[in-house]
PDB file of C-alpha atoms in Angstrom:
ATOM      1  CA  MET A 157     -14.751  -2.858  -9.749  1.00 52.00           C
ATOM      2  CA  LEU A 158     -16.106  -0.417  -7.010  1.00 62.00           C
ATOM      3  CA  ILE A 159     -13.450   1.197  -4.453  1.00 62.00           C
ATOM      4  CA  LYS A 160     -14.849   0.512  -0.917  1.00 66.00           C
ATOM      5  CA  MET A 161     -14.045  -0.128   2.991  1.00 69.00           C
ATOM      6  CA  SER A 162     -14.518  -3.721   4.006  1.00 67.00           C
ATOM      7  CA  SER A 163     -13.810  -4.648   7.579  1.00 69.00           C
ATOM      8  CA  ALA A 164     -13.873  -8.901   6.504  1.00 67.00           C
ATOM      9  CA  SER A 165     -10.182  -9.010   6.854  1.00 61.00           C
ATOM     10  CA  LEU A 166     -10.293  -7.707  10.076  1.00 63.00           C
ATOM     11  CA  LYS A 167     -12.000 -10.510  11.695  1.00 69.00           C
ATOM     12  CA  GLN A 168      -9.298 -13.024   9.634  1.00 67.00           C
ATOM     13  CA  THR A 169      -6.433 -11.328  10.859  1.00 69.00           C
ATOM     14  CA  ARG A 170      -4.873 -12.928  13.941  1.00 72.00           C
ATOM     15  CA  TRP A 171      -3.644 -11.582  17.485  1.00 75.00           C
ATOM     16  CA  TYR A 172      -0.531 -11.584  16.650  1.00 78.00           C
ATOM     17  CA  GLU A 173      -0.632 -10.949  13.155  1.00 72.00           C
ATOM     18  CA  TYR A 174      -1.005  -7.170  14.545  1.00 74.00           C
ATOM     19  CA  GLY A 175       1.899  -7.376  16.630  1.00 80.00           C
ATOM     20  CA  ILE A 176       4.257  -8.298  13.363  1.00 76.00           C
ATOM     21  CA  ARG A 177       3.208  -5.187  11.653  1.00 73.00           C
ATOM     22  CA  PHE A 178       3.646  -2.803  14.616  1.00 77.00           C
ATOM     23  CA  VAL A 179       7.443  -4.235  15.116  1.00 82.00           C
ATOM     24  CA  LEU A 180       8.150  -4.219  11.811  1.00 76.00           C
ATOM     25  CA  GLY A 181       6.505  -0.990  11.097  1.00 75.00           C
ATOM     26  CA  GLY A 182       8.630   0.246  14.369  1.00 80.00           C
ATOM     27  CA  LEU A 183      11.294  -1.275  12.907  1.00 83.00           C
ATOM     28  CA  ALA A 184      11.357   0.676   9.835  1.00 80.00           C
ATOM     29  CA  THR A 185      10.772   4.217  11.451  1.00 80.00           C
ATOM     30  CA  VAL A 186      13.956   3.251  13.630  1.00 86.00           C
ATOM     31  CA  PHE A 187      16.227   2.456  10.680  1.00 85.00           C
ATOM     32  CA  THR A 188      15.120   5.595   9.160  1.00 83.00           C
ATOM     33  CA  GLY A 189      15.640   7.635  12.426  1.00 85.00           C
ATOM     34  CA  LEU A 190      19.073   5.664  12.211  1.00 90.00           C
ATOM     35  CA  VAL A 191      19.822   6.624   8.813  1.00 88.00           C
ATOM     36  CA  SER A 192      18.781  10.482   9.617  1.00 87.00           C
ATOM     37  CA  ALA A 193      20.586  11.004  12.361  1.00 91.00           C
ATOM     38  CA  ARG A 194      24.170   9.738  10.256  1.00 92.00           C
ATOM     39  CA  PHE A 195      23.759  10.902   6.840  1.00 90.00           C
ATOM     40  CA  GLY A 196      21.583  13.769   7.470  1.00 87.00           C
ATOM     41  CA  VAL A 197      17.685  14.409   7.194  1.00 81.00           C
ATOM     42  CA  ALA A 198      18.387  14.775   3.140  1.00 76.00           C
ATOM     43  CA  ILE A 199      18.797  11.185   2.808  1.00 79.00           C
ATOM     44  CA  GLY A 200      17.065  10.111   6.122  1.00 78.00           C
ATOM     45  CA  GLY A 201      14.022  11.573   3.682  1.00 73.00           C
ATOM     46  CA  LEU A 202      14.311   9.630   1.326  1.00 71.00           C
ATOM     47  CA  PHE A 203      13.229   6.435   3.463  1.00 72.00           C
ATOM     48  CA  LEU A 204      10.629   8.428   4.827  1.00 69.00           C
ATOM     49  CA  ALA A 205       8.994   7.187   1.465  1.00 61.00           C
ATOM     50  CA  LEU A 206       9.983   3.174   2.933  1.00 60.00           C
ATOM     51  CA  PRO A 207       6.382   2.391   3.267  1.00 60.00           C
ATOM     52  CA  ALA A 208       7.340   0.478   6.653  1.00 59.00           C
ATOM     53  CA  ILE A 209       4.323  -1.928   7.134  1.00 62.00           C
ATOM     54  CA  PHE A 210       4.057  -3.110   3.471  1.00 72.00           C
ATOM     55  CA  CYS A 211       6.363  -6.083   3.227  1.00 69.00           C
ATOM     56  CA  ALA A 212       4.465  -7.280   6.488  1.00 66.00           C
ATOM     57  CA  SER A 213       1.158  -6.426   5.096  1.00 72.00           C
ATOM     58  CA  ALA A 214       2.057  -8.370   1.582  1.00 75.00           C
ATOM     59  CA  THR A 215       2.823 -11.405   3.730  1.00 73.00           C
ATOM     60  CA  LEU A 216      -0.189 -11.403   6.005  1.00 74.00           C
ATOM     61  CA  ILE A 217      -2.259 -10.892   2.743  1.00 77.00           C
ATOM     62  CA  GLU A 218      -0.907 -13.641   0.974  1.00 77.00           C
ATOM     63  CA  SER A 219      -0.782 -16.045   3.894  1.00 77.00           C
ATOM     64  CA  HIS A 220      -4.436 -15.341   4.307  1.00 74.00           C
ATOM     65  CA  GLU A 221      -5.368 -16.329   0.880  1.00 78.00           C
ATOM     66  CA  ARG A 222      -3.480 -19.073   0.669  1.00 79.00           C
ATOM     67  CA  ARG A 223      -5.488 -20.098   4.440  1.00 78.00           C
ATOM     68  CA  ALA A 224      -8.862 -19.500   2.380  1.00 77.00           C
ATOM     69  CA  LYS A 225      -8.069 -21.747  -0.338  1.00 78.00           C
ATOM     70  CA  GLU A 226      -6.860 -24.713   1.606  1.00 77.00           C
ATOM     71  CA  LYS A 227      -9.754 -24.113   3.903  1.00 79.00           C
ATOM     72  CA  ALA A 228     -12.031 -25.334   0.885  1.00 77.00           C
ATOM     73  CA  GLY A 229      -9.642 -28.032  -0.041  1.00 79.00           C
ATOM     74  CA  LEU A 230      -7.717 -26.182  -2.783  1.00 75.00           C
ATOM     75  CA  ALA A 231      -4.167 -25.410  -3.115  1.00 75.00           C
ATOM     76  CA  GLY A 232      -3.907 -21.704  -2.439  1.00 71.00           C
ATOM     77  CA  ARG A 233      -0.383 -20.629  -2.977  1.00 75.00           C
ATOM     78  CA  ARG A 234      -0.834 -18.866  -6.392  1.00 78.00           C
ATOM     79  CA  ARG A 235      -3.918 -17.210  -5.597  1.00 76.00           C
ATOM     80  CA  GLY A 236      -2.461 -16.057  -2.122  1.00 77.00           C
ATOM     81  CA  GLN A 237       0.837 -14.579  -4.459  1.00 80.00           C
ATOM     82  CA  GLN A 238      -1.504 -12.858  -6.637  1.00 81.00           C
ATOM     83  CA  ALA A 239      -3.406 -10.942  -3.940  1.00 80.00           C
ATOM     84  CA  ALA A 240       0.104 -10.276  -2.484  1.00 80.00           C
ATOM     85  CA  ALA A 241       0.769  -8.924  -6.123  1.00 81.00           C
ATOM     86  CA  LEU A 242      -2.882  -6.613  -6.758  1.00 81.00           C
ATOM     87  CA  GLU A 243      -1.596  -5.437  -3.327  1.00 80.00           C
ATOM     88  CA  ALA A 244       1.656  -3.920  -4.394  1.00 82.00           C
ATOM     89  CA  ALA A 245       0.588  -2.637  -7.631  1.00 83.00           C
ATOM     90  CA  GLY A 246      -2.074  -0.735  -5.368  1.00 82.00           C
ATOM     91  CA  ALA A 247       0.533   0.513  -3.148  1.00 81.00           C
ATOM     92  CA  GLY A 248       2.555   1.789  -6.497  1.00 82.00           C
ATOM     93  CA  LEU A 249      -0.209   3.415  -7.509  1.00 85.00           C
ATOM     94  CA  GLY A 250      -0.243   5.117  -3.943  1.00 84.00           C
ATOM     95  CA  SER A 251       3.159   6.020  -4.202  1.00 84.00           C
ATOM     96  CA  ILE A 252       2.434   7.990  -7.491  1.00 90.00           C
ATOM     97  CA  GLY A 253      -0.368  10.321  -5.288  1.00 91.00           C
ATOM     98  CA  LEU A 254       2.322  10.453  -2.159  1.00 87.00           C
ATOM     99  CA  ALA A 255       4.637  11.773  -4.709  1.00 89.00           C
ATOM    100  CA  ALA A 256       2.254  14.525  -6.160  1.00 94.00           C
ATOM    101  CA  PHE A 257       0.968  14.954  -2.646  1.00 93.00           C
ATOM    102  CA  ALA A 258       4.955  16.098  -1.467  1.00 90.00           C
ATOM    103  CA  ALA A 259       5.480  18.347  -5.168  1.00 93.00           C
ATOM    104  CA  THR A 260       2.764  20.147  -4.084  1.00 96.00           C
ATOM    105  CA  PHE A 261       3.132  20.741  -0.581  1.00 94.00           C
ATOM    106  CA  HIS A 262       6.632  21.812  -1.361  1.00 93.00           C
ATOM    107  CA  ALA A 263       5.118  24.090  -3.924  1.00 96.00           C
ATOM    108  CA  LEU A 264       2.641  25.632  -1.416  1.00 96.00           C
ATOM    109  CA  VAL A 265       4.248  25.561   1.761  1.00 94.00           C
ATOM    110  CA  THR A 266       5.698  29.216   2.190  1.00 95.00           C
ATOM    111  CA  ALA A 267       2.396  30.933   1.054  1.00 96.00           C
ATOM    112  CA  SER A 268      -0.030  28.571   3.706  1.00 95.00           C
ATOM    113  CA  VAL A 269       0.985  25.453   5.643  1.00 95.00           C
ATOM    114  CA  ILE A 270      -2.856  24.520   6.498  1.00 96.00           C
ATOM    115  CA  GLY A 271      -3.278  25.674   2.707  1.00 96.00           C
ATOM    116  CA  ALA A 272      -0.558  23.430   1.304  1.00 96.00           C
ATOM    117  CA  PHE A 273      -1.949  20.311   3.541  1.00 95.00           C
ATOM    118  CA  ALA A 274      -5.625  21.143   1.928  1.00 97.00           C
ATOM    119  CA  ALA A 275      -4.043  21.191  -1.782  1.00 97.00           C
ATOM    120  CA  SER A 276      -2.158  18.147  -0.800  1.00 96.00           C
ATOM    121  CA  ILE A 277      -4.467  16.016   0.465  1.00 96.00           C
ATOM    122  CA  LEU A 278      -6.809  16.618  -2.678  1.00 97.00           C
ATOM    123  CA  VAL A 279      -4.119  16.439  -5.523  1.00 97.00           C
ATOM    124  CA  TRP A 280      -2.823  13.029  -3.942  1.00 94.00           C
ATOM    125  CA  ALA A 281      -6.851  11.579  -3.500  1.00 93.00           C
ATOM    126  CA  THR A 282      -6.753  12.860  -7.521  1.00 95.00           C
ATOM    127  CA  VAL A 283      -3.801  11.461  -8.872  1.00 95.00           C
ATOM    128  CA  SER A 284      -4.029   8.142  -6.968  1.00 91.00           C
ATOM    129  CA  VAL A 285      -7.491   7.618  -8.004  1.00 91.00           C
ATOM    130  CA  ALA A 286      -6.905   8.585 -11.642  1.00 94.00           C
ATOM    131  CA  ALA A 287      -3.510   6.231 -11.144  1.00 92.00           C
ATOM    132  CA  TRP A 288      -6.058   3.464 -10.292  1.00 88.00           C
ATOM    133  CA  TRP A 289      -8.643   4.247 -13.407  1.00 90.00           C
ATOM    134  CA  LEU A 290      -6.263   4.723 -15.424  1.00 91.00           C
ATOM    135  CA  ARG A 291      -4.477   1.292 -14.724  1.00 87.00           C
ATOM    136  CA  ARG A 292      -7.524  -0.527 -15.140  1.00 85.00           C
ATOM    137  CA  LYS A 293      -8.804   1.017 -18.486  1.00 86.00           C
ATOM    138  CA  LEU A 294      -4.997  -0.025 -19.697  1.00 86.00           C
ATOM    139  CA  ARG A 295      -5.940  -3.716 -18.422  1.00 78.00           C
ATOM    140  CA  ILE A 296      -8.956  -3.839 -20.123  1.00 68.00           C
ATOM    141  CA  THR A 297      -8.183  -2.462 -23.269  1.00 65.00           C
ATOM    142  CA  SER A 298      -5.338  -4.635 -23.195  1.00 59.00           C
ATOM    143  CA  ARG A 299      -7.105  -7.980 -22.441  1.00 61.00           C
ATOM    144  CA  HIS A 300      -9.739  -6.768 -25.676  1.00 60.00           C
ATOM    145  CA  ALA A 301      -6.105  -6.463 -28.158  1.00 59.00           C
ATOM    146  CA  ASP A 302      -5.413  -9.887 -27.263  1.00 55.00           C
TER     147      ASP A 302
END
């Protein structure tokens, strides 16, 4: 499997689905601001890790897959759930990379802000791709073991 970008999903998305994403992302941001104002930035910062639009995206992915299968005359419920689950797995792997980004930035920011950003982005990309690769290899190995 190659990692690539595709604009096909942009054509499948309806205008109001973008609105849902923006509204839910905005609400998550406001919620984080309220938590920070009430409990301080240390607690509020924990909520910044909340993927602001993940829930809306997973729901939209599920509905797109289900609709595509139903359009072909098939029951698409299971396929939609699998697509959303795959999206969640990818978000989890990306979160591992995000944690590595945060740790690297925290360790290097006192020396140089620009250097810390550059190193953190490199570490994020490396850890995220390595996590994806490792998951892929472990799935292949466990499938052959069965």
